[in-house]
Short mmCIF file of C-alpha atoms in Angstrom, two decimals:
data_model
loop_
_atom_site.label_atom_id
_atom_site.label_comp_id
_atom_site.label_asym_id
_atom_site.label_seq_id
_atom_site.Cartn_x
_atom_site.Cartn_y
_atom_site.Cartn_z
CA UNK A 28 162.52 93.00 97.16
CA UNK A 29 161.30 95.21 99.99
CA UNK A 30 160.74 98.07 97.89
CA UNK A 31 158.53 95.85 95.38
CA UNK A 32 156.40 94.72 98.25
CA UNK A 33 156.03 98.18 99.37
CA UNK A 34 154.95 99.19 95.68
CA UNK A 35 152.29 96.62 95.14
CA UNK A 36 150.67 97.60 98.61
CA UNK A 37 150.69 101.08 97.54
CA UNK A 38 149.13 100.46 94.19
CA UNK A 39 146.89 97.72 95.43
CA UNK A 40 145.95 100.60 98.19
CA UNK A 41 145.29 103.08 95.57
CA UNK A 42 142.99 100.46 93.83
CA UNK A 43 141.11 99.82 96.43
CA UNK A 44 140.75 103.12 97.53
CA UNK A 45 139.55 104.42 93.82
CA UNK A 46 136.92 101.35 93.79
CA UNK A 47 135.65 102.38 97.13
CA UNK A 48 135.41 105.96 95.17
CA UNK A 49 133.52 104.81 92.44
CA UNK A 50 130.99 102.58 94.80
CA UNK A 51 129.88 105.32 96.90
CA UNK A 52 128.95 107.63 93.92
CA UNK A 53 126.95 105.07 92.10
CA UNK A 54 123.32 105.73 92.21
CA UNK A 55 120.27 103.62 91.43
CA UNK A 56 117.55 104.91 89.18
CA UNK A 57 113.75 104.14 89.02
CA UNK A 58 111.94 105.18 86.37
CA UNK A 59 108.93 103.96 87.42
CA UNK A 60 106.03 105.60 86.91
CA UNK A 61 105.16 105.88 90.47
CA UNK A 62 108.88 106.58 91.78
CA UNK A 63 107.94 110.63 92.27
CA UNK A 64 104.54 109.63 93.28
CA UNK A 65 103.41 109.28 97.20
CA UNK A 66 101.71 105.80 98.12
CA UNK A 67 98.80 107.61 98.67
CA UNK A 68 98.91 108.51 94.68
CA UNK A 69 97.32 105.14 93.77
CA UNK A 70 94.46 102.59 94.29
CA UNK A 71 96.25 100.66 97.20
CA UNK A 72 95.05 99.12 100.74
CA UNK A 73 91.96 101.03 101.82
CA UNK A 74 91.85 103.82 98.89
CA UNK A 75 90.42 101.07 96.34
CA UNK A 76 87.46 100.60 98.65
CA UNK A 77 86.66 104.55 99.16
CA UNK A 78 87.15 104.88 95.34
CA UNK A 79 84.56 101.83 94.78
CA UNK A 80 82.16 103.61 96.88
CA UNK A 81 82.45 106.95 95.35
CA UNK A 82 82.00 105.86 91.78
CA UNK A 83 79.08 103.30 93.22
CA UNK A 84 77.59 107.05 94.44
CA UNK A 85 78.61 109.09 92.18
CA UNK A 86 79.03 107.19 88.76
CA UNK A 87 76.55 104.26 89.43
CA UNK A 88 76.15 104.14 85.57
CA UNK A 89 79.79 103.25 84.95
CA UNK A 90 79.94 100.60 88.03
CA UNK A 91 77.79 98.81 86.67
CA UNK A 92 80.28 97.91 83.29
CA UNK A 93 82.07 95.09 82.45
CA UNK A 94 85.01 97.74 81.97
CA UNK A 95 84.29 98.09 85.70
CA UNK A 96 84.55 94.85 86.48
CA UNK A 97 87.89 94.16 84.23
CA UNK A 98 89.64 97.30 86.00
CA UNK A 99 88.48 96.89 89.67
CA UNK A 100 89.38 92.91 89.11
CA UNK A 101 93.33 93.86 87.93
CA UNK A 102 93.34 96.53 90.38
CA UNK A 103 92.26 94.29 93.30
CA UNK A 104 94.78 91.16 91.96
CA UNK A 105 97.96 93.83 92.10
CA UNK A 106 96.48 95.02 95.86
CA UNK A 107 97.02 91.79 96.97
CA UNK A 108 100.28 90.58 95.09
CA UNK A 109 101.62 92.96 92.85
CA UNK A 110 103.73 89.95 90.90
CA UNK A 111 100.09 88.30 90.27
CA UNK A 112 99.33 90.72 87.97
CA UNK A 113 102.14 89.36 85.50
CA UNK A 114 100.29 85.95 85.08
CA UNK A 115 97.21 87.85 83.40
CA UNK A 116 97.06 87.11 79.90
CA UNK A 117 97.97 89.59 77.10
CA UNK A 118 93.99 89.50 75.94
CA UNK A 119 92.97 90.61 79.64
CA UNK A 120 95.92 93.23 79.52
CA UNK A 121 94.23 94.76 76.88
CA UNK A 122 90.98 94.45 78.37
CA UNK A 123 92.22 96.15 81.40
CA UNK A 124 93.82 99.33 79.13
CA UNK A 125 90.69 99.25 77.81
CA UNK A 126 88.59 99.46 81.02
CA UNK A 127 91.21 102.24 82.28
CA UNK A 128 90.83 104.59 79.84
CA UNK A 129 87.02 104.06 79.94
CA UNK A 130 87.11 104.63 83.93
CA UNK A 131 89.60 107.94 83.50
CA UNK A 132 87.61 109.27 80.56
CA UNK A 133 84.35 108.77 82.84
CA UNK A 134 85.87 110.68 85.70
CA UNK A 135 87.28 113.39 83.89
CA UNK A 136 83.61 114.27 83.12
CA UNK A 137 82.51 114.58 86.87
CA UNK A 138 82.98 118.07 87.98
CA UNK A 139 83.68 117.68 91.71
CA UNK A 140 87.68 117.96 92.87
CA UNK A 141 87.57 114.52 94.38
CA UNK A 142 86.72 113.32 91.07
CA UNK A 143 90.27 114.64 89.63
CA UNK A 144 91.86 112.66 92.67
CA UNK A 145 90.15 109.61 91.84
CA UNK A 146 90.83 110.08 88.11
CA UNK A 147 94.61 110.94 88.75
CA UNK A 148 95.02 107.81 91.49
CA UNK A 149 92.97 105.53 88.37
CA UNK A 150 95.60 106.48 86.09
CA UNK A 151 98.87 106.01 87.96
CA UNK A 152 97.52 102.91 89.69
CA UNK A 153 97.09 101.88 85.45
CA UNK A 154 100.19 103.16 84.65
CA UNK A 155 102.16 101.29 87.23
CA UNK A 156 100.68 97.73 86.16
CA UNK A 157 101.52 98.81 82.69
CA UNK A 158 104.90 99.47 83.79
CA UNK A 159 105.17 96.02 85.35
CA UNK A 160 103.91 94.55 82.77
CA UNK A 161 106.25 96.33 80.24
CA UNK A 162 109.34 95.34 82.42
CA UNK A 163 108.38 91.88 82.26
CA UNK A 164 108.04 91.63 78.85
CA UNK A 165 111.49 93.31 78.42
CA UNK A 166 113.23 90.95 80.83
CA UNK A 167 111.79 87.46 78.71
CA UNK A 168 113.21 89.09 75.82
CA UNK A 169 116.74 89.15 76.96
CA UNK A 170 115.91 85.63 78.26
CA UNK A 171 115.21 84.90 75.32
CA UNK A 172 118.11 86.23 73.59
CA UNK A 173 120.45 84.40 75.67
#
């Protein structure tokens, strides 16, 4: 009896010991588009406002839009609550592409280097609403299928 007691500790020790393993080497991925991208990479906090008043100075034309307005209005929402963003309707998410790749396509034009910044921090801030947006999508449709 002793020497069953003694086995089941060992091989509940063992167990243990191989979960504890298998925890530590797990790793979390994010495959976001902004995962390898600084915070500084995007239209957040006070970069929006410095890129509204470079395009109002530099690309007047294209701030004057209502591609302007449907970008800068999504862009503003996910500044101040990222999850709002998922409430916009699926007419407005197009919209918004829409407005993006008129913005991007507008500063890719502008020769200056802080043109390509703005450009680069228009697109990722895009792509990461996208991303949200894609992610929710996904997640009704396994709530659906269950």
């Amino acid at each position: 009896m002793k020497s069953r007691v003694i086995f089941a500790s060992v091989i509940l020790g063992l167990g243990l010991a191989t979960t504890q393993a298998t925890a530590a080497t797990t790793t979390n991925t994010d495959d976001s588009p902004a995962a390898t991208k600084p915070a500084n990479a995007m239209l957040v906090n006070g970069s929006q406002k410095q890129f509204v008043a470079y395009a109002e100075q530099n690309v007047n034309k294209l701030t004057q839009t209502t591609n302007w307005q449907n970008f800068m209005s999504v862009v503003s929402l996910y500044n101040q609550k990222p999850a709002a963003v998922l409430t916009i309707s699926p007419a407005d998410r197009v919209k918004f592409n829409e407005a993006a790749t008129q913005v991007t396509n507008t500063l890719a034009k502008q020769k200056d280097a802080e043109a390509t910044r703005w450009t680069s921090q228009a697109s990722y801030t895009a792509r990461m609403i996208n991303f949200l947006w894609n992610a929710d999508q996904s997640l009704s449709q396994i709530d659906n299928v269950q």
